């Protein structure tokens, strides 16, 4: 690749910048909303343990694979698999599938992200006694409001992306990630001062192994793929902007650890907060089934009700901070989802970054507007692109790397930045996992998911 090519594609400015950008991609609604509600639904700490195994045994090796493929080829997912396979149509499908999943996941993710912004405003209007406006802003089924906020969110994302890799993505995530972590710590500390929070803590750290079944393992693996941003080439794309000095295994370890830590911390916030709400008189368990309310109800009904119970300036500030936190976490994730199709247009069609970002932005925003009015589509999109799409992508990445490119060739790339990795235990273990353990586990889970859906 020539220097001119490199300059037009962009690259990361610093090691920490790359790690924060990848962690920003990973940390999102999946951590702060998805993980805690899954823990609450699935036997508390038992889910956390299984989730941990999924992240370490499957997520982490696949992340190393994505970084490596990205850095070696210096391309978007389609270009990467084309170059590695000598233009095989089958291999390119893996890349195309990634681009499609990126567009589709982004389109429903935008609607969810729009809800978080809506609720920031809801808390403001509620504080000023404008309950009618507040109610509209908090109405998840309000098509026009949803559409407006989704488009607004897309606009922010596009504006950051058009700034380029180091001046746009890296700069934004370097600013946002520390703010996000600080907000999370402040909120969690505050919740622990409120009555009822200890019941939540107890539920969170007490494992109930009676709930562990195949269903739970499926949810945990699906959650790991989504939360770590794997399976669709987002991290291939981020890896393609790396220089040869970065230690890919260490970077993936930092990103996985940050993602896990933030998810666990978010659980320490959300689950105690639910019980604080219950203490204040809000129902958190469905009286008919005895099960916890669904994740949407918990985050967008129960929590706002608790903020309103707290009342006054404190309630408003906590509410605003919480939904801003969710929104910022979502923003660093939508950036990575959009960057995949954008890098595809830049690399493959020589399009300018600005034009690529706005074109894809408009297409995705249009799909998001449809979903805004028809929110029941979200479940369908989640099943196809998230529950099936990501593990399928991950499986193809493992198979391609393990049986076509070969782990020993990948290790030659990983060696840049990690001298001696071929003989180091981490390199050996990684080869074993990426060729055997990961594909077998993912294939089992994928088959069970598909069987469950059709039966
Ligand atoms: N990881 C993000 C979350 O937890 C979502 C996300 C961003 C994502 N980029 C991705 C998921 C790429 C899959 C693939 O909310």
Coordinates of C-alpha atoms and ligand atoms in Angstrom, one line a residue:
X1 CA 0.0 0.0 0.0
X2 CA 1.3 3.5 -0.8
X3 CA 1.6 6.3 1.7
X4 CA -1.1 8.2 -0.2
X5 CA -3.5 5.3 0.3
X6 CA -2.7 5.1 3.9
X7 CA -3.3 8.8 4.4
X8 CA -6.7 8.8 2.7
X9 CA -7.9 5.8 4.7
X10 CA -6.6 7.2 8.0
X11 CA -5.0 5.6 11.0
X12 CA -5.0 5.7 14.8
X13 CA -2.9 8.3 16.5
X14 CA -2.0 6.4 19.6
X15 CA -2.2 2.9 21.2
X16 CA -4.6 4.1 23.8
X17 CA -6.7 5.9 21.2
X18 CA -7.2 2.6 19.4
X19 CA -8.0 0.7 22.6
X20 CA -10.5 3.4 23.7
X21 CA -12.2 3.5 20.2
X22 CA -12.6 -0.3 20.2
X23 CA -13.8 -0.3 23.8
X24 CA -16.2 2.5 22.8
X25 CA -17.5 0.3 20.1
X26 CA -17.9 -2.5 22.6
X27 CA -19.4 -0.6 25.5
X28 CA -22.9 0.4 24.5
X29 CA -26.6 -0.3 25.2
X30 CA -25.6 -3.9 25.3
X31 CA -23.6 -3.3 28.5
X32 CA -25.6 -0.8 30.3
X33 CA -29.0 -2.0 29.4
X34 CA -28.7 -5.5 27.9
X35 CA -26.3 -7.1 30.3
X36 CA -28.0 -6.1 33.6
X37 CA -31.5 -7.0 32.5
X38 CA -30.2 -10.4 31.2
X39 CA -28.6 -11.0 34.6
X40 CA -31.8 -10.2 36.4
X41 CA -33.8 -12.5 34.0
X42 CA -31.3 -15.4 34.2
X43 CA -30.4 -16.2 37.8
X44 CA -28.1 -13.4 38.8
X45 CA -24.5 -14.3 39.3
X46 CA -25.0 -17.7 37.5
X47 CA -25.5 -15.7 34.2
X48 CA -22.4 -13.6 35.0
X49 CA -20.2 -16.7 35.3
X50 CA -21.4 -18.2 32.1
X51 CA -21.1 -14.9 30.3
X52 CA -17.5 -14.6 31.6
X53 CA -16.7 -18.0 30.1
X54 CA -18.3 -17.0 26.7
X55 CA -16.3 -13.7 26.6
X56 CA -13.0 -15.4 27.4
X57 CA -13.3 -18.7 25.5
X58 CA -15.1 -17.3 22.4
X59 CA -15.3 -13.5 22.4
X60 CA -11.6 -12.8 23.1
X61 CA -10.1 -15.2 20.5
X62 CA -12.5 -13.9 17.8
X63 CA -11.6 -10.3 18.7
X64 CA -7.9 -11.1 18.2
X65 CA -8.8 -12.7 14.8
X66 CA -10.7 -9.6 13.7
X67 CA -7.9 -7.3 14.7
X68 CA -5.4 -9.5 12.9
X69 CA -7.4 -9.8 9.7
X70 CA -7.9 -6.1 9.7
X71 CA -4.3 -5.0 10.3
X72 CA -2.9 -7.6 7.9
X73 CA -5.1 -6.5 5.0
X74 CA -5.6 -2.9 5.9
X75 CA -9.1 -3.1 4.4
X76 CA -12.8 -3.1 5.1
X77 CA -14.3 -6.5 5.7
X78 CA -15.2 -7.2 2.0
X79 CA -11.7 -6.1 0.8
X80 CA -10.1 -8.0 3.6
X81 CA -11.6 -11.3 2.7
X82 CA -11.1 -10.7 -1.0
X83 CA -7.4 -10.0 -0.5
X84 CA -6.9 -12.9 1.8
X85 CA -8.7 -15.4 -0.3
X86 CA -7.4 -14.4 -3.8
X87 CA -10.8 -13.0 -4.7
X88 CA -13.0 -16.0 -3.7
X89 CA -16.7 -15.1 -4.0
X90 CA -17.5 -17.3 -1.0
X91 CA -15.0 -15.5 1.2
X92 CA -16.2 -12.1 0.1
X93 CA -19.7 -13.1 1.2
X94 CA -18.4 -13.0 4.8
X95 CA -17.5 -9.4 4.3
X96 CA -20.8 -8.5 2.6
X97 CA -22.7 -10.2 5.3
X98 CA -20.8 -8.0 7.8
X99 CA -21.7 -4.8 5.9
X100 CA -25.4 -5.8 5.7
X101 CA -25.5 -6.7 9.5
X102 CA -23.8 -3.3 10.2
X103 CA -26.5 -1.4 8.3
X104 CA -29.4 -3.4 9.8
X105 CA -28.2 -3.4 13.4
X106 CA -27.4 0.3 13.2
X107 CA -30.9 1.0 12.0
X108 CA -32.7 -0.5 15.0
X109 CA -29.9 0.6 17.4
X110 CA -30.6 4.2 16.3
X111 CA -34.2 3.9 17.4
X112 CA -33.1 2.6 20.8
X113 CA -30.5 5.3 21.0
X114 CA -33.1 7.9 20.1
X115 CA -35.2 6.6 23.1
X116 CA -32.4 7.5 25.5
X117 CA -32.1 11.0 24.2
X118 CA -35.9 11.3 24.4
X119 CA -35.7 10.4 28.0
X120 CA -33.0 12.9 28.8
X121 CA -35.5 15.6 27.6
X122 CA -38.3 13.8 29.4
X123 CA -36.5 14.2 32.7
X124 CA -35.9 17.9 32.0
X125 CA -39.5 18.6 31.1
X126 CA -40.8 16.6 34.0
X127 CA -38.6 18.7 36.4
X128 CA -40.2 21.9 35.0
X129 CA -43.7 20.5 35.6
X130 CA -44.5 20.0 31.9
X131 CA -45.9 16.5 32.4
X132 CA -47.7 16.3 29.0
X133 CA -44.6 17.1 27.0
X134 CA -42.6 14.8 29.2
X135 CA -45.1 12.0 28.6
X136 CA -44.8 12.5 24.8
X137 CA -41.0 12.5 25.0
X138 CA -41.1 9.2 27.0
X139 CA -43.6 7.5 24.7
X140 CA -41.7 4.7 23.1
X141 CA -44.4 4.1 20.5
X142 CA -44.6 7.7 19.3
X143 CA -43.5 7.3 15.7
X144 CA -42.8 10.9 14.8
X145 CA -40.9 11.5 18.0
X146 CA -38.9 8.3 17.5
X147 CA -38.1 9.2 13.9
X148 CA -36.9 12.7 14.9
X149 CA -34.6 11.5 17.6
X150 CA -33.2 8.6 15.5
X151 CA -32.4 11.0 12.7
X152 CA -30.8 13.4 15.2
X153 CA -28.7 10.5 16.6
X154 CA -27.7 9.5 13.1
X155 CA -26.6 13.1 12.3
X156 CA -24.3 13.2 15.4
X157 CA -22.8 9.9 14.3
X158 CA -22.2 11.0 10.7
X159 CA -20.6 14.3 11.9
X160 CA -18.1 12.4 14.0
X161 CA -17.3 9.9 11.2
X162 CA -16.8 12.6 8.7
X163 CA -14.0 13.9 10.9
X164 CA -11.9 10.8 10.0
X165 CA -10.3 8.0 12.0
X166 CA -8.0 10.0 14.3
X167 CA -9.6 13.4 14.2
X168 CA -13.2 12.1 14.3
X169 CA -13.6 8.6 15.9
X170 CA -10.5 8.6 18.1
X171 CA -10.9 12.1 19.4
X172 CA -14.6 11.6 20.2
X173 CA -14.1 8.3 22.0
X174 CA -11.1 9.6 23.9
X175 CA -13.3 12.3 25.2
X176 CA -16.5 10.3 25.8
X177 CA -15.2 7.1 27.4
X178 CA -13.7 8.7 30.5
X179 CA -16.9 10.8 31.0
X180 CA -19.0 7.6 30.6
X181 CA -17.0 5.7 33.2
X182 CA -17.1 8.6 35.6
X183 CA -20.9 9.0 35.3
X184 CA -21.3 5.3 35.8
X185 CA -19.3 5.3 39.0
X186 CA -21.0 8.4 40.4
X187 CA -24.5 7.0 39.7
X188 CA -23.7 3.6 41.1
X189 CA -22.3 5.1 44.3
X190 CA -25.4 7.3 44.7
X191 CA -27.8 4.4 44.2
X192 CA -26.1 2.5 47.0
X193 CA -27.1 5.2 49.5
X194 CA -30.8 4.6 48.8
X195 CA -33.1 2.3 50.6
X196 CA -33.8 -1.0 48.9
X197 CA -30.5 -1.1 47.0
X198 CA -29.1 -3.9 49.2
X199 CA -31.9 -6.3 48.1
X200 CA -30.8 -5.7 44.5
X201 CA -27.2 -6.3 45.4
X202 CA -28.1 -9.5 47.0
X203 CA -30.0 -10.7 43.9
X204 CA -27.0 -9.6 41.7
X205 CA -24.3 -11.5 43.6
X206 CA -26.3 -14.6 44.6
X207 CA -26.1 -17.2 41.8
X208 CA -29.2 -19.3 41.1
X209 CA -27.9 -22.2 39.2
X210 CA -31.3 -23.8 38.8
X211 CA -31.9 -21.4 35.9
X212 CA -28.9 -22.6 33.9
X213 CA -30.1 -24.4 30.8
X214 CA -29.3 -24.3 27.0
X215 CA -31.4 -21.2 26.6
X216 CA -29.3 -19.3 29.1
X217 CA -26.0 -20.4 27.5
X218 CA -27.4 -19.2 24.1
X219 CA -28.3 -15.8 25.6
X220 CA -24.9 -15.5 27.2
X221 CA -23.0 -16.2 23.9
X222 CA -25.3 -14.0 21.9
X223 CA -24.8 -11.2 24.5
X224 CA -21.0 -11.7 24.3
X225 CA -21.0 -11.3 20.5
X226 CA -23.2 -8.2 20.6
X227 CA -21.4 -6.6 23.6
X228 CA -17.9 -7.1 22.2
X229 CA -19.0 -5.9 18.7
X230 CA -17.9 -9.1 17.1
X231 CA -19.0 -11.1 14.0
X232 CA -19.6 -8.4 11.5
X233 CA -16.2 -6.9 10.9
X234 CA -16.5 -3.8 13.0
X235 CA -13.2 -4.7 14.6
X236 CA -11.7 -5.8 11.3
X237 CA -12.3 -2.3 10.2
X238 CA -10.9 -0.8 13.4
X239 CA -7.9 -3.1 13.1
X240 CA -7.3 -1.9 9.5
X241 CA -6.3 1.5 10.8
X242 CA -3.5 0.0 13.1
X243 CA 0.2 0.2 12.7
X244 CA 2.5 -2.7 13.2
X245 CA 3.6 -1.7 16.6
X246 CA 0.4 -2.5 18.4
X247 CA 0.3 -5.8 20.4
X248 CA -3.0 -7.3 19.2
X249 CA -3.4 -9.9 21.9
X250 CA -2.8 -7.3 24.7
X251 CA -5.2 -4.8 23.0
X252 CA -8.0 -7.4 22.7
X253 CA -7.4 -8.3 26.3
X254 CA -7.8 -4.7 27.4
X255 CA -10.9 -4.2 25.3
X256 CA -12.5 -7.4 26.6
X257 CA -11.7 -6.5 30.2
X258 CA -13.0 -2.9 29.9
X259 CA -16.2 -4.2 28.3
X260 CA -16.7 -6.8 31.0
X261 CA -15.9 -4.3 33.8
X262 CA -18.4 -1.8 32.5
X263 CA -21.1 -4.4 32.1
X264 CA -20.6 -5.6 35.7
X265 CA -20.5 -2.1 37.0
X266 CA -23.7 -1.3 35.1
X267 CA -25.3 -4.3 36.8
X268 CA -24.3 -2.8 40.1
X269 CA -26.2 0.3 39.1
X270 CA -29.4 -1.1 37.4
X271 CA -30.3 -4.0 39.6
X272 CA -30.1 -2.2 42.9
X273 CA -31.9 0.7 41.2
X274 CA -34.8 -1.6 40.3
X275 CA -35.1 -2.6 44.0
X276 CA -35.0 1.1 45.0
X277 CA -37.9 1.6 42.7
X278 CA -39.7 -1.3 44.3
X279 CA -39.0 0.0 47.7
X280 CA -40.7 3.3 46.6
X281 CA -43.8 1.4 45.5
X282 CA -43.1 0.7 41.9
X283 CA -44.0 -2.8 40.7
X284 CA -41.0 -4.6 39.2
X285 CA -42.3 -8.1 39.0
X286 CA -45.1 -9.1 36.8
X287 CA -47.9 -10.0 39.3
X288 CA -49.3 -12.8 37.1
X289 CA -46.1 -14.6 36.2
X290 CA -43.9 -13.5 39.1
X291 CA -41.1 -12.8 36.5
X292 CA -39.3 -9.6 36.3
X293 CA -40.7 -7.0 33.9
X294 CA -39.2 -7.1 30.4
X295 CA -36.0 -5.2 29.8
X296 CA -37.7 -2.4 27.9
X297 CA -40.2 -1.8 30.7
X298 CA -37.4 -1.9 33.3
X299 CA -35.2 0.7 31.8
X300 CA -37.9 3.0 30.3
X301 CA -40.7 2.7 32.9
X302 CA -39.4 1.5 36.2
X303 CA -36.2 3.6 36.3
X304 CA -37.9 6.9 35.2
X305 CA -40.6 6.2 37.8
X306 CA -37.8 5.9 40.4
X307 CA -36.2 9.2 39.3
X308 CA -39.6 10.8 39.7
X309 CA -40.1 9.3 43.1
X310 CA -36.8 10.7 44.2
X311 CA -38.2 14.0 43.0
X312 CA -36.8 17.5 43.0
X313 CA -33.4 18.5 41.6
X314 CA -31.7 15.3 42.8
X315 CA -34.2 13.0 41.0
X316 CA -33.9 15.1 37.8
X317 CA -30.1 15.2 37.8
X318 CA -29.9 11.5 38.4
X319 CA -32.4 10.8 35.7
X320 CA -30.6 13.1 33.2
X321 CA -27.2 11.7 34.0
X322 CA -28.5 8.1 33.6
X323 CA -30.0 8.7 30.2
X324 CA -27.1 10.8 29.0
X325 CA -24.8 7.9 30.1
X326 CA -26.9 5.5 28.0
X327 CA -26.9 7.9 25.1
X328 CA -23.1 8.5 25.1
X329 CA -22.5 4.8 25.4
X330 CA -24.8 4.3 22.4
X331 CA -23.0 7.0 20.4
X332 CA -19.5 5.4 20.6
X333 CA -21.2 2.2 19.4
X334 CA -23.1 3.7 16.5
X335 CA -19.8 5.2 15.3
X336 CA -18.3 1.7 14.8
X337 CA -21.4 0.3 13.2
X338 CA -21.5 3.1 10.6
X339 CA -17.7 2.9 10.0
X340 CA -18.1 -0.6 8.5
X341 CA -20.2 0.3 5.5
X342 CA -18.4 3.7 5.2
X343 CA -15.0 2.1 5.0
X344 CA -16.4 -0.3 2.4
X345 CA -17.5 2.5 0.1
X346 CA -14.2 4.4 0.7
X347 CA -12.0 1.4 -0.1
X348 CA -13.9 -0.3 -2.8
X349 CA -15.4 2.6 -4.7
X350 CA -12.8 5.3 -3.9
X351 CA -15.5 7.4 -2.5
X352 CA -14.7 10.4 -0.3
X353 CA -15.2 9.9 3.4
X354 CA -17.8 12.7 3.7
X355 CA -19.9 11.5 0.8
X356 CA -19.7 7.9 2.0
X357 CA -20.8 8.8 5.5
X358 CA -23.7 10.9 4.4
X359 CA -24.9 8.4 1.8
X360 CA -25.0 5.5 4.2
X361 CA -26.3 7.8 6.9
X362 CA -29.3 8.7 4.8
X363 CA -30.1 5.1 3.9
X364 CA -29.8 3.9 7.5
X365 CA -31.9 6.8 8.7
X366 CA -34.6 5.9 6.3
X367 CA -34.8 2.3 7.6
X368 CA -34.7 3.7 11.1
X369 CA -37.7 6.0 10.4
X370 CA -39.7 2.9 9.3
X371 CA -38.7 1.1 12.5
X372 CA -39.6 4.3 14.5
X373 CA -43.2 3.9 13.4
X374 CA -43.3 0.1 13.6
X375 CA -41.2 -0.7 16.7
X376 CA -42.4 -4.3 16.7
X377 CA -39.8 -4.8 13.8
X378 CA -37.0 -4.4 16.4
X379 CA -37.6 -8.0 17.7
X380 CA -37.4 -9.4 14.2
X381 CA -34.2 -7.5 13.4
X382 CA -32.6 -8.6 16.7
X383 CA -33.3 -12.3 15.8
X384 CA -32.0 -12.1 12.2
X385 CA -29.0 -9.8 12.5
X386 CA -28.0 -10.1 16.1
X387 CA -28.9 -13.5 17.4
X388 CA -28.2 -15.3 14.1
X389 CA -26.2 -12.9 12.1
X390 CA -23.4 -12.2 14.5
X391 CA -22.6 -15.7 15.6
X392 CA -22.9 -16.8 11.9
X393 CA -20.4 -14.1 11.0
X394 CA -18.1 -15.1 13.9
X395 CA -18.3 -18.8 12.8
X396 CA -17.3 -17.9 9.3
X397 CA -14.4 -15.8 10.5
X398 CA -13.1 -18.7 12.6
X399 CA -13.4 -21.2 9.8
X400 CA -11.8 -18.9 7.3
X401 CA -8.9 -18.1 9.6
X402 CA -8.4 -21.6 10.9
X403 CA -8.8 -23.6 7.7
X404 CA -8.0 -21.2 4.9
X405 CA -5.6 -18.5 6.0
X406 CA -4.3 -20.8 8.8
X407 CA -3.5 -19.8 12.4
X408 CA 0.2 -19.9 11.8
X409 CA 0.0 -17.3 9.1
X410 CA -2.1 -15.1 11.4
X411 CA 0.5 -15.5 14.1
X412 CA 3.1 -14.1 11.7
X413 CA 1.0 -10.9 11.6
X414 CA 0.4 -10.9 15.3
X415 CA 4.2 -11.1 15.8
X416 CA 4.5 -7.5 14.8
X417 CA 4.1 -5.8 18.2
X418 CA 4.4 -9.2 20.0
X419 CA 7.8 -10.7 19.3
X420 CA 7.8 -14.5 19.9
X421 CA 4.1 -14.9 20.0
X422 CA 4.3 -18.2 18.1
X423 CA 6.1 -19.9 20.9
X424 CA 4.3 -18.0 23.7
X425 CA 1.5 -19.8 25.6
X426 CA -1.0 -17.1 24.6
X427 CA -0.2 -17.6 20.9
X428 CA -0.5 -21.4 21.2
X429 CA -3.7 -21.3 23.1
X430 CA -5.2 -18.8 20.7
X431 CA -4.4 -21.1 17.7
X432 CA -6.2 -23.9 19.5
X433 CA -9.2 -21.9 20.4
X434 CA -9.7 -20.1 17.0
X435 CA -9.4 -23.4 15.0
X436 CA -11.3 -25.8 17.3
X437 CA -12.9 -24.5 20.5
X438 CA -14.6 -21.4 19.1
X439 CA -16.1 -22.8 15.9
X440 CA -17.4 -25.9 17.7
X441 CA -19.0 -23.8 20.4
X442 CA -20.5 -21.2 18.1
X443 CA -21.8 -23.8 15.7
X444 CA -23.6 -25.6 18.6
X445 CA -25.1 -22.5 19.8
X446 CA -26.1 -21.3 16.3
X447 CA -27.8 -24.7 15.6
X448 CA -29.7 -24.6 18.8
X449 CA -30.8 -21.0 18.2
X450 CA -32.1 -21.8 14.8
X451 CA -33.9 -25.0 16.0
X452 CA -35.5 -22.9 18.8
X453 CA -36.7 -20.3 16.4
X454 CA -38.4 -22.8 14.1
X455 CA -40.0 -25.0 16.7
Ligands
LIG1 N1 -21.3 -3.5 21.3 C1 -22.3 -2.5 21.3 C2 -23.2 -2.7 22.5 O1 -22.8 -3.4 23.4 C3 -23.1 -2.6 20.0 C4 -22.3 -2.7 18.8 C5 -21.5 -1.7 18.3 C6 -22.1 -3.8 17.9 N2 -20.8 -2.1 17.2 C7 -21.2 -3.4 16.9 C8 -22.6 -5.0 17.9 C9 -20.8 -4.3 16.0 C10 -22.2 -5.9 16.9 C11 -21.3 -5.6 16.0 O2 -24.2 -2.0 22.6

